Coordinates of C-alpha atoms (C1' of nucleotides) in Angstrom, one line a residue:
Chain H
X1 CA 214.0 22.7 5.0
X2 CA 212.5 23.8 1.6
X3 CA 211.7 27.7 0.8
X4 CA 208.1 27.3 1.1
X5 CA 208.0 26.0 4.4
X6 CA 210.1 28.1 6.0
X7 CA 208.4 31.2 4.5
X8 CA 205.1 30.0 5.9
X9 CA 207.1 29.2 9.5
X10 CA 208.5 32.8 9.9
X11 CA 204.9 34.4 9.2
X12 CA 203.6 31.8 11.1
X13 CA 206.1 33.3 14.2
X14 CA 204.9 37.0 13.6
X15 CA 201.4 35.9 14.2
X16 CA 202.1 34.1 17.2
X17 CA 204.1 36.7 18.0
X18 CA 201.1 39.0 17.2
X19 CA 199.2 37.0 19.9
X20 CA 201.4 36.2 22.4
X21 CA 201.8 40.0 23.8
X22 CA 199.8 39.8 26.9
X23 CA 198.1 42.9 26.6
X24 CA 197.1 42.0 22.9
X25 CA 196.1 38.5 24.1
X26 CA 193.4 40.9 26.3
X27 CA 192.3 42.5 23.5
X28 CA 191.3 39.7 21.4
X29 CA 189.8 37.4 23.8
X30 CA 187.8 40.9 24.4
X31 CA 186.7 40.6 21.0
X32 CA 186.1 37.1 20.6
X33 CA 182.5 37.6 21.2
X34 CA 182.3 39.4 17.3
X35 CA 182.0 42.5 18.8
X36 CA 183.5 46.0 17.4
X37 CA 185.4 48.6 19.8
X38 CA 187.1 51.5 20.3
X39 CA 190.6 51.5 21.0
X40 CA 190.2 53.1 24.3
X41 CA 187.9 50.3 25.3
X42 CA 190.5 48.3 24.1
X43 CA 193.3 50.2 26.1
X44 CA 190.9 49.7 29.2
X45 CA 190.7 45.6 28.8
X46 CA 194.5 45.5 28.4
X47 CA 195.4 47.4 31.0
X48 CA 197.6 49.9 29.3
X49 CA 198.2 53.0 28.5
X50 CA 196.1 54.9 25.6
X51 CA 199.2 55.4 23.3
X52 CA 200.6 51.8 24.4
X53 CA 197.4 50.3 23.4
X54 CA 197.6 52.4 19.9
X55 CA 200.6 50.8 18.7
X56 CA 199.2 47.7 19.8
X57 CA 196.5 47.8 17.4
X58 CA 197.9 49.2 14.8
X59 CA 200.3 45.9 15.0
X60 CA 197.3 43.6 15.5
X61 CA 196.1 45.8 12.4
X62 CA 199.1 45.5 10.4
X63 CA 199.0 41.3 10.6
X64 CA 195.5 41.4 9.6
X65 CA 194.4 39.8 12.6
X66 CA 192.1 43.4 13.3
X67 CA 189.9 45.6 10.9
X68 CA 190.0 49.3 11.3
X69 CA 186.6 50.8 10.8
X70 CA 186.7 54.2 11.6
X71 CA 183.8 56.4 12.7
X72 CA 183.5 60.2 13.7
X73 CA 186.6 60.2 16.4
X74 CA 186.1 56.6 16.9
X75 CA 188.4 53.9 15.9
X76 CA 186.5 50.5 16.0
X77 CA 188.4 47.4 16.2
X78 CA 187.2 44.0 15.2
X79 CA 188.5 40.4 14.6
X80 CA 189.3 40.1 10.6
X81 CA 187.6 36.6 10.3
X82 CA 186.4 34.0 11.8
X83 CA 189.8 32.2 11.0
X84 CA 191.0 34.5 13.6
X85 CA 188.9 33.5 16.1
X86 CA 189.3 29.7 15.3
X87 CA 193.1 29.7 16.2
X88 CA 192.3 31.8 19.5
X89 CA 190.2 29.1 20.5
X90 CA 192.9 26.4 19.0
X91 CA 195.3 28.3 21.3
X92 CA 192.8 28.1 24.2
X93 CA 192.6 24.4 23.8
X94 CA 196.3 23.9 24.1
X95 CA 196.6 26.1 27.1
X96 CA 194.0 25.0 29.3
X97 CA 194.5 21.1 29.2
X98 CA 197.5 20.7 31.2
X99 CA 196.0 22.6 34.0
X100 CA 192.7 21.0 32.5
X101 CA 193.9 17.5 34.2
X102 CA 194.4 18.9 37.7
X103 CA 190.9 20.4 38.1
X104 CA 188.9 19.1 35.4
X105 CA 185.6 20.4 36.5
X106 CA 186.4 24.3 37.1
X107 CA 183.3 25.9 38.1
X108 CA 183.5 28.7 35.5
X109 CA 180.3 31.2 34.1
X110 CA 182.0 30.8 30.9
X111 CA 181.5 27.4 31.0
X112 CA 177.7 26.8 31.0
X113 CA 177.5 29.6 28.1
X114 CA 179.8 32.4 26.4
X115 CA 179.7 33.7 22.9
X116 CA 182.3 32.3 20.4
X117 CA 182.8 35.3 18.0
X118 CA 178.9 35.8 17.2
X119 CA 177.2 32.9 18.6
X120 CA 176.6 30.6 21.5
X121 CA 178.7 28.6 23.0
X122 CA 179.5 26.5 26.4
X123 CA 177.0 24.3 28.1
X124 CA 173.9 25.7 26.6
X125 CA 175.2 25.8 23.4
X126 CA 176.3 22.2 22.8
X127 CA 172.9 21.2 24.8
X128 CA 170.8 23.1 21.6
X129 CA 173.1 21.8 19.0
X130 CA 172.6 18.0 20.0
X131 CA 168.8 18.7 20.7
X132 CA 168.5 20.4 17.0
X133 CA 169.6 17.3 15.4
X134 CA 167.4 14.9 17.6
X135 CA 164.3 17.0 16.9
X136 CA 165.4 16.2 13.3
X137 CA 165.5 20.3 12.6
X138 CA 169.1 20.4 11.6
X139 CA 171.1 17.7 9.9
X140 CA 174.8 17.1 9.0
X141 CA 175.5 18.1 5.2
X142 CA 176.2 15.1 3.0
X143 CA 180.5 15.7 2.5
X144 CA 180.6 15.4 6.1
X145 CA 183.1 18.5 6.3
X146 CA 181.3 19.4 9.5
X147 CA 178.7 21.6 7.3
X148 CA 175.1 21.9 8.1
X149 CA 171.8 22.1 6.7
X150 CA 168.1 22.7 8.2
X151 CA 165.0 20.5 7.3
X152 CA 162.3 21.8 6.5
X153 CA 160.8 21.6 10.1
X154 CA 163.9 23.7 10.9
X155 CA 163.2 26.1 9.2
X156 CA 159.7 26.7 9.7
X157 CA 161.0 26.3 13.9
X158 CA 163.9 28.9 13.0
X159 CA 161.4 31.5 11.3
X160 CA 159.3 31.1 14.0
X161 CA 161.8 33.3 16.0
X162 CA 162.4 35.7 14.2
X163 CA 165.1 34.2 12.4
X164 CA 164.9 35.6 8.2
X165 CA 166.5 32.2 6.8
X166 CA 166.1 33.0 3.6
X167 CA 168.8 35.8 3.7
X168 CA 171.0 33.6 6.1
X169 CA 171.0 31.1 2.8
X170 CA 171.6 34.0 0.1
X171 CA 174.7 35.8 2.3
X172 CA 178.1 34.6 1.3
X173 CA 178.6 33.4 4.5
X174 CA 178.8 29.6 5.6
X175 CA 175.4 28.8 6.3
X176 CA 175.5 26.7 9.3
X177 CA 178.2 24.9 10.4
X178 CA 179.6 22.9 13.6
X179 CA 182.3 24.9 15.7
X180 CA 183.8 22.9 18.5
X181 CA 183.3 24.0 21.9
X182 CA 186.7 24.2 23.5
X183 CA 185.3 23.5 26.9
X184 CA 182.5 20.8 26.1
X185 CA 185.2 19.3 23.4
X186 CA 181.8 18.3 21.2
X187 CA 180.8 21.0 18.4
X188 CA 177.7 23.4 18.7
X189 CA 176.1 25.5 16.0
X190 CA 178.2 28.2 14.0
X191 CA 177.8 30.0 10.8
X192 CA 174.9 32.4 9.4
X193 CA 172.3 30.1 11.5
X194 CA 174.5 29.7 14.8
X195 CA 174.9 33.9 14.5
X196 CA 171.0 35.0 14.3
X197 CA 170.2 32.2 16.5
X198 CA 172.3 34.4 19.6
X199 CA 170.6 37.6 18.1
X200 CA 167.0 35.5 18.4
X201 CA 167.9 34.4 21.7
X202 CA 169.2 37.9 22.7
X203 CA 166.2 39.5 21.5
X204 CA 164.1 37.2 23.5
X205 CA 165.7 37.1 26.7
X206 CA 166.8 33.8 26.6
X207 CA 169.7 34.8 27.6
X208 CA 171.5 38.5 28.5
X209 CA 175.2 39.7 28.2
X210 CA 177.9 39.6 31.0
X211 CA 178.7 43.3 30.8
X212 CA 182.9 43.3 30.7
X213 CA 183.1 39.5 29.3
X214 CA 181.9 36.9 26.8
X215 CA 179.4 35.3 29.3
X216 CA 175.7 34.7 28.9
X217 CA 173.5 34.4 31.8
X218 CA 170.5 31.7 30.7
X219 CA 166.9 33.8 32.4
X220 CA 164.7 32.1 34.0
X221 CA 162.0 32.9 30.9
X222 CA 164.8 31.6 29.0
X223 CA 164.9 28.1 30.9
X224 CA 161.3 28.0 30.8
X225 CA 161.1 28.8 26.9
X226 CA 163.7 26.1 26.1
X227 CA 162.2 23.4 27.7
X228 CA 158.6 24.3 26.3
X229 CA 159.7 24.6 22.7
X230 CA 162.4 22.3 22.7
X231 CA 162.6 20.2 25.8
X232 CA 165.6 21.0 27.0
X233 CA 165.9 20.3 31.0
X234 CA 168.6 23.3 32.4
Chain G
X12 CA 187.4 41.4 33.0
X13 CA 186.8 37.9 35.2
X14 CA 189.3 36.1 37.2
X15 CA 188.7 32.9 34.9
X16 CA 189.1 35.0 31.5
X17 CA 192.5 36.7 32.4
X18 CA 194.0 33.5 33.8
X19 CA 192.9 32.0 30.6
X20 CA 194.6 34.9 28.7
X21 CA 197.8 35.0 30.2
X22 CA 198.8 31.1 29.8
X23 CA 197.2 31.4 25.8
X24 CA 199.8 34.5 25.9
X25 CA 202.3 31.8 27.4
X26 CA 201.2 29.2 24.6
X27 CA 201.3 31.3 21.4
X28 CA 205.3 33.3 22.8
X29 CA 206.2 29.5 22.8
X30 CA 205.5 29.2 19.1
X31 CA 206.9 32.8 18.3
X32 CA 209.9 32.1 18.4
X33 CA 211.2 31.9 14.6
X34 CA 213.4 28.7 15.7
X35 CA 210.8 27.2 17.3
X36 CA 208.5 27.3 14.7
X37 CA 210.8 26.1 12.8
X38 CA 210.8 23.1 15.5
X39 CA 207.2 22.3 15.9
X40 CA 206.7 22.1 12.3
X41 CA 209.5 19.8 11.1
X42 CA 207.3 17.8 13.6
X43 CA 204.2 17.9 12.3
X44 CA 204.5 15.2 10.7
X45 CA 204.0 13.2 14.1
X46 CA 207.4 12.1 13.8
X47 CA 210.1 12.2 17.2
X48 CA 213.1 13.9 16.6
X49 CA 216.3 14.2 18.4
X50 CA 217.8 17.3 20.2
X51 CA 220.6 17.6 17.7
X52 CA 218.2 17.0 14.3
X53 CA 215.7 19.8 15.3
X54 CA 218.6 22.4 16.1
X55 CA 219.4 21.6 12.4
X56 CA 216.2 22.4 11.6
X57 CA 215.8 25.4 13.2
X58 CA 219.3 26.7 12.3
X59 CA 220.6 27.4 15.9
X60 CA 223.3 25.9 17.7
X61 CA 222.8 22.9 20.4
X62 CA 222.4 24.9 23.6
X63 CA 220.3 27.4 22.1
X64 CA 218.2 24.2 20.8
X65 CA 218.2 22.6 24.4
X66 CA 216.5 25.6 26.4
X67 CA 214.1 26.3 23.6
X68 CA 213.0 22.7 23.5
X69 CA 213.1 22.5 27.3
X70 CA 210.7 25.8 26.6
X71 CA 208.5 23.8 24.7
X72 CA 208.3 20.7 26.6
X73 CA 207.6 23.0 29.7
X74 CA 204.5 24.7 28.1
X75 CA 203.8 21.1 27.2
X76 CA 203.8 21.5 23.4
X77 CA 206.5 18.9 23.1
X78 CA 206.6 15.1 24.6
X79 CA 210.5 14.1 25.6
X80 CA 211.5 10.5 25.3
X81 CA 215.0 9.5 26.5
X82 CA 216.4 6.8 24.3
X83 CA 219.9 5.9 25.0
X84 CA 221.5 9.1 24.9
X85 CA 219.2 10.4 22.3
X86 CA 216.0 12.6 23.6
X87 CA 213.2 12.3 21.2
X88 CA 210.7 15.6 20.6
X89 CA 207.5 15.0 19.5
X90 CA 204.4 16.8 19.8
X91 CA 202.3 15.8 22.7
X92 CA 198.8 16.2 21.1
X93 CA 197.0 16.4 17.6
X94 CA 195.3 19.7 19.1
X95 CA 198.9 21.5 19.1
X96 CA 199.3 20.4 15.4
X97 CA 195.7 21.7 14.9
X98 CA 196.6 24.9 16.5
X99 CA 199.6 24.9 14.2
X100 CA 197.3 24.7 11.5
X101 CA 195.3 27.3 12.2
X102 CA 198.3 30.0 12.9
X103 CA 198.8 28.8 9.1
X104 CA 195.2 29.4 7.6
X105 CA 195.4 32.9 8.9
X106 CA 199.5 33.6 8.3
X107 CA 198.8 32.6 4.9
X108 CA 195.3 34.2 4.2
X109 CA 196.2 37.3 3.4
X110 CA 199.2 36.7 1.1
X111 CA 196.6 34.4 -0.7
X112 CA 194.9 37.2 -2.1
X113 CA 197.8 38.2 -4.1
X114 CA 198.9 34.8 -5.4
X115 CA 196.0 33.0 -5.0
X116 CA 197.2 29.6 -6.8
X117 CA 201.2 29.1 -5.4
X118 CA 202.3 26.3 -6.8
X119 CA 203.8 24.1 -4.2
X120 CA 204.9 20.8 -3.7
X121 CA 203.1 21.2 0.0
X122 CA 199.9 22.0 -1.8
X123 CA 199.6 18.3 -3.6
X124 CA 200.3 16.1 -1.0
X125 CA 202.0 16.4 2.6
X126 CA 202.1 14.8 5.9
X127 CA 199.5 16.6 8.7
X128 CA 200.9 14.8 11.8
X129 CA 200.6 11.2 10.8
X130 CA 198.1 11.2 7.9
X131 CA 198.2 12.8 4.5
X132 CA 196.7 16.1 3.6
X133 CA 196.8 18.3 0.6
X134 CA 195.1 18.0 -2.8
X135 CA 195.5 14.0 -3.0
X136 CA 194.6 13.4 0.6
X137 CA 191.5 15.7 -0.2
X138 CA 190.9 13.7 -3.8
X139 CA 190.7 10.7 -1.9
X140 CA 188.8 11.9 1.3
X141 CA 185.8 12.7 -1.3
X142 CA 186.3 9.3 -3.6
X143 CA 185.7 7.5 -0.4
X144 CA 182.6 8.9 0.3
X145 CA 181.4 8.9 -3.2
X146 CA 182.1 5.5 -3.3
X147 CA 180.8 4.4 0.0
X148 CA 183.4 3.2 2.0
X149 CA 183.1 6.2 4.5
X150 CA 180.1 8.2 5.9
X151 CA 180.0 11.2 8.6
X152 CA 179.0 10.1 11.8
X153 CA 175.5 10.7 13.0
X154 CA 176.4 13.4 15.3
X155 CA 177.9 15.5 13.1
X156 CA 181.1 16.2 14.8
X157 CA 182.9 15.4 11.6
X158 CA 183.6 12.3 13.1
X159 CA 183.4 9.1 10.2
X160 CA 182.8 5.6 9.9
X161 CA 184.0 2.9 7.6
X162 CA 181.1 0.9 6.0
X163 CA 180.9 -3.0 5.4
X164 CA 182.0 -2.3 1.9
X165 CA 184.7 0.4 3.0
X166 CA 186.0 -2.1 6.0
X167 CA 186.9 -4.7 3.0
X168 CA 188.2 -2.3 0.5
X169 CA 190.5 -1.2 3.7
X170 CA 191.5 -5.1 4.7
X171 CA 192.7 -5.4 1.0
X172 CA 195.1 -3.1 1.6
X173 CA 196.4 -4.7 4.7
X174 CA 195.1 -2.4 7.6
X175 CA 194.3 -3.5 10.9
X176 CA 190.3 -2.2 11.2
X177 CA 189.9 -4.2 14.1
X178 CA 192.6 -3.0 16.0
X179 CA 192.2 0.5 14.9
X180 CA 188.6 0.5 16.4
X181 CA 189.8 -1.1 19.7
X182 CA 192.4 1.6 20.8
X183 CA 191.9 4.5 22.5
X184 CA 192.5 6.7 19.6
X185 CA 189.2 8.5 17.4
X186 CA 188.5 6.2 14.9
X187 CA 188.1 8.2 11.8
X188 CA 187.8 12.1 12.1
X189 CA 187.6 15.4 9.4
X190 CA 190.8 17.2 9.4
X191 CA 190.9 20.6 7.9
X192 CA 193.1 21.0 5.2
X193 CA 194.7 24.1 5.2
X194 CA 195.8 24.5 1.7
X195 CA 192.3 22.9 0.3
X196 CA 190.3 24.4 2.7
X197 CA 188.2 21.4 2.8
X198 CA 188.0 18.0 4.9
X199 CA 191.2 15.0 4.8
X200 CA 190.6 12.1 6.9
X201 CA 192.9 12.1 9.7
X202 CA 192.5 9.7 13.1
X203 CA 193.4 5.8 13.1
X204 CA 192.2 5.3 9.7
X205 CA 193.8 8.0 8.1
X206 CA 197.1 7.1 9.6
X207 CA 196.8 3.0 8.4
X208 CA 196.0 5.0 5.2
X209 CA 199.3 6.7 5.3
X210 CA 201.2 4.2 6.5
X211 CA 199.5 2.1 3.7
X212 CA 200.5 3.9 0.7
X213 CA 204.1 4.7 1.6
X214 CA 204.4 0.4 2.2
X215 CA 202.4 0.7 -0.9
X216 CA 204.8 3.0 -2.4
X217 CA 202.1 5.0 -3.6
X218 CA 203.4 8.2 -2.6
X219 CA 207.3 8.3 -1.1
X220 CA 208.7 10.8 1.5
X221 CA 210.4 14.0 0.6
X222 CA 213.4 13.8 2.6
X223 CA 214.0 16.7 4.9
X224 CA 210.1 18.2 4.4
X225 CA 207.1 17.0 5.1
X226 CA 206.0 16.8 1.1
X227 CA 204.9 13.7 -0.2
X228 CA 205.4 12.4 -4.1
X229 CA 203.3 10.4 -6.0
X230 CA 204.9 7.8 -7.7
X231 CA 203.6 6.6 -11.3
X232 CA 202.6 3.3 -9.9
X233 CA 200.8 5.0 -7.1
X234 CA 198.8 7.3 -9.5
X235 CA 198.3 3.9 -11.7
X236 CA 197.1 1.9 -8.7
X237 CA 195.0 4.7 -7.4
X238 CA 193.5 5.1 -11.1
X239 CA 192.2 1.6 -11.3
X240 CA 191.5 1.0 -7.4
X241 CA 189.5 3.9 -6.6
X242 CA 189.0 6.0 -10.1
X243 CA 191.2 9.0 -9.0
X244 CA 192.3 11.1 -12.0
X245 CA 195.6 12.6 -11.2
Chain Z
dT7 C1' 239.0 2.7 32.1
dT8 C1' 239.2 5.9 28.7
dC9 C1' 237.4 8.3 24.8
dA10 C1' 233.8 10.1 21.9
dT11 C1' 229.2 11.6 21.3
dG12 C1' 224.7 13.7 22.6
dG13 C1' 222.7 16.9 25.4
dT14 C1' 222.2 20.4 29.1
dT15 C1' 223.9 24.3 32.1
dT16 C1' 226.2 28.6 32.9
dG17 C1' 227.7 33.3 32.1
dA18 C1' 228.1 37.2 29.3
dT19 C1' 226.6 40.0 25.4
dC20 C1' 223.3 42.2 22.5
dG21 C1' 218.9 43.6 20.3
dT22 C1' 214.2 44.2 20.2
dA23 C1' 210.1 45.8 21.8
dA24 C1' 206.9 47.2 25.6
dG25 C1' 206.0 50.9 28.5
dC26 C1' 204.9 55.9 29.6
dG27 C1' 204.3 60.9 29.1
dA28 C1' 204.2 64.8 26.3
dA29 C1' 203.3 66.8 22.1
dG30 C1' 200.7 66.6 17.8
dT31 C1' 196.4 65.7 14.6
dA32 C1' 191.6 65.1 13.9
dT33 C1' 186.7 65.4 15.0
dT34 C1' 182.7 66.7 17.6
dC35 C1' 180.2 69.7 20.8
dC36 C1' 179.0 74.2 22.6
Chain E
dG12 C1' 185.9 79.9 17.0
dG13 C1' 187.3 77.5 21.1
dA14 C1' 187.2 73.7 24.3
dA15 C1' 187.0 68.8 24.9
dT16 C1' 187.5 64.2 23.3
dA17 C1' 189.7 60.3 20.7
dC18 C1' 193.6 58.7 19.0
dT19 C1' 198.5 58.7 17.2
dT20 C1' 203.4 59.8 17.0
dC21 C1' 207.8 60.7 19.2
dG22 C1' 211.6 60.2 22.4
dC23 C1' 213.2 57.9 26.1
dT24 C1' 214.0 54.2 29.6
dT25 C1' 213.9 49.6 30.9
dA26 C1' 213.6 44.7 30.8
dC27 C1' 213.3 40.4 28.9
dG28 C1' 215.0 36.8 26.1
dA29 C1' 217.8 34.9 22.2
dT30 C1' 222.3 33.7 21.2
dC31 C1' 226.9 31.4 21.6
dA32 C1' 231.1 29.5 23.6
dA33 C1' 232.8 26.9 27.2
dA34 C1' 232.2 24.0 30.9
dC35 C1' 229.6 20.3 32.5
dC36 C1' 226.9 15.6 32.9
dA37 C1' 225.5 11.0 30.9
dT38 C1' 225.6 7.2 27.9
dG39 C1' 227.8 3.9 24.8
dA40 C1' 231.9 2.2 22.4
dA41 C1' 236.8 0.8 22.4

DNA sequence: TTCATGGTTTGATCGTAAGCGAAGTATTCC
DNA sequence: GGAATACTTCGCTTACGATCAAACCATGAA
């Protein structure tokens, strides 16, 4: 055992460890979806006590697995990175496949479509990802490191919703990118694109939030959108 | 909070308390290589004595992180999926983002070249990830899933170094796949191909095992072979 | 058969950390 | 200013789990 592995194993343990707290667990799969809240939100989705919940994100805090932003007499609590989010969902894959190959086909909201920190995922998701790249409107980037780019009749399509590509390009963040879908097991659309295409389709009622979870609800001017503008059969 | 997202928490809660555990970390990745271990070798590893190695392996195997194999009287570890070392992976990218603001360019034998299951990874597995595709032996798959294929050229250039294409495209196993390299941040090639390749260059004696870690050395025949086969400047 | 080796089970000890309520600090609203 | 809200800190209790030694099985070798 060399030095430098074992220094990355024990602060690979107090992440875990970070995670593994139940009522932390709560918390973060609360803010998967990208969103920020308070820590008595927070306190409420664990199902603990206010000052239990306190030290609970000042540890999350501490491992810089949480930003702090505070605000008046509000404390708002958000995943650091997407990194963050990535090993929840890595987590999620290992956990649900045992159980995975006793009732493979779990009727489940979450399933057909959820956020994924701050854009679709699920069903729905994976469904407009593979129909993007049929239409030819999004293409895999040439190092093949799962990054992507849009034609030009994807962009002209994306601006057509609303979507101001343009800045998505100039913003620091990855532009567009594929994310794999822990319950489809095939990628669907992340980065700067994936994010203001759930803001487009939010603003549109495509789809509405699952008050008190990650789900989406697909409407039924949603379903009838899709399929118009991008023939895709719900 | 929904039935499905709590169940889901609490066995991801389950998941990442099984990797906590500073000796089972330890564990899992002195086995990331892909390599089985016995009972007695990982208790070495993880600095514990034999019983206390025996429940926390029988922890593992019960959360299904671990494969057991009886062998004589030997029992032989591994880990049961890719997507556990994956999720090992990730707990890495974010133990080790924050300390990589301060010392940004560590040197570390880990960082050159290492083992990622049963393929290479670090800066030489990285090197010759891109070469390939600059060359043209490999391309991304049409889907964009960071999934790859060998071309006609890359299927010869492969054969020359006596690996089985065939048979790697006849078993189960993905083919050719992007693996995220934690230290580079960018793609390796890991699946069938990239584990021929590994087991190619150590027959090769392009690179030889670092005994007791998962590091890998290049050899001066390897970086001489490499130079004139494929153009890599080491 | 007997002995040695590899591995697991048992029982007891010990430390860490999760939990709550009460008290303390800060900020907004009236 | 004073009351109410949001959040943290403190002190205490409790419980879980990591550890080891010793006893206990199983396999292979003599």
């Amino acid at each position: 055992m060399n030095v430098a592995s074992s220094d990355a194993d024990i602060s690979v343990s107090a992440v875990a460890a970070a995670i593994a707290e139940p009522a932390r667990t709560r918390m973060l799969y609360c803010l998967l979806d990208g969103h920020a809240r308070t820590a008595t939100e927070l306190a409420i989705v664990a199902e603990v006590g206010a000052s239990t919940a306190s030290v609970h994100l000042a540890t999350l805090a501490q491992k810089h697995l949480l930003q702090v932003q505070a605000q008046g007499r509000h404390r708002y609590y958000r995943l650091t990175s997407p990194e963050v989010a990535a090993a929840l969902e890595a987590l999620s894959i290992i956990a649900a496949s045992p159980r995975a190959r006793f009732e493979p086909n779990t009727p489940n909201r979450l399933r057909a479509a959820r956020t994924c920190y701050d854009h679709m995922a699920g069903a729905l998701a994976v469904a407009l990802h593979d129909r993007f790249i049929a239409l030819c409107l999004l293409t895999a980037g040439p190092r093949g490191d799962g990054m992507y780019d849009l034609t030009d009749a994807g962009t002209v399509a994306f601006a057509k919703l609303g979507m101001d590509i343009a800045h998505a390009r100039s913003s620091r963040r990855r532009f567009a990118c594929a994310c794999l879908d822990w319950s489809e097991r095939r990628p669907h659309l992340g980065g700067a694109v994936g994010a203001m295409l759930l803001d487009a389709a939010l603003k549109r009622r495509w789809v509405v939030r699952d008050m008190d979870s990650r789900a989406l609800r697909l409407t039924p001017s949603g379903r009838r959108d899709l399929r118009t503008r991008f023939g895709i059969e719900g």
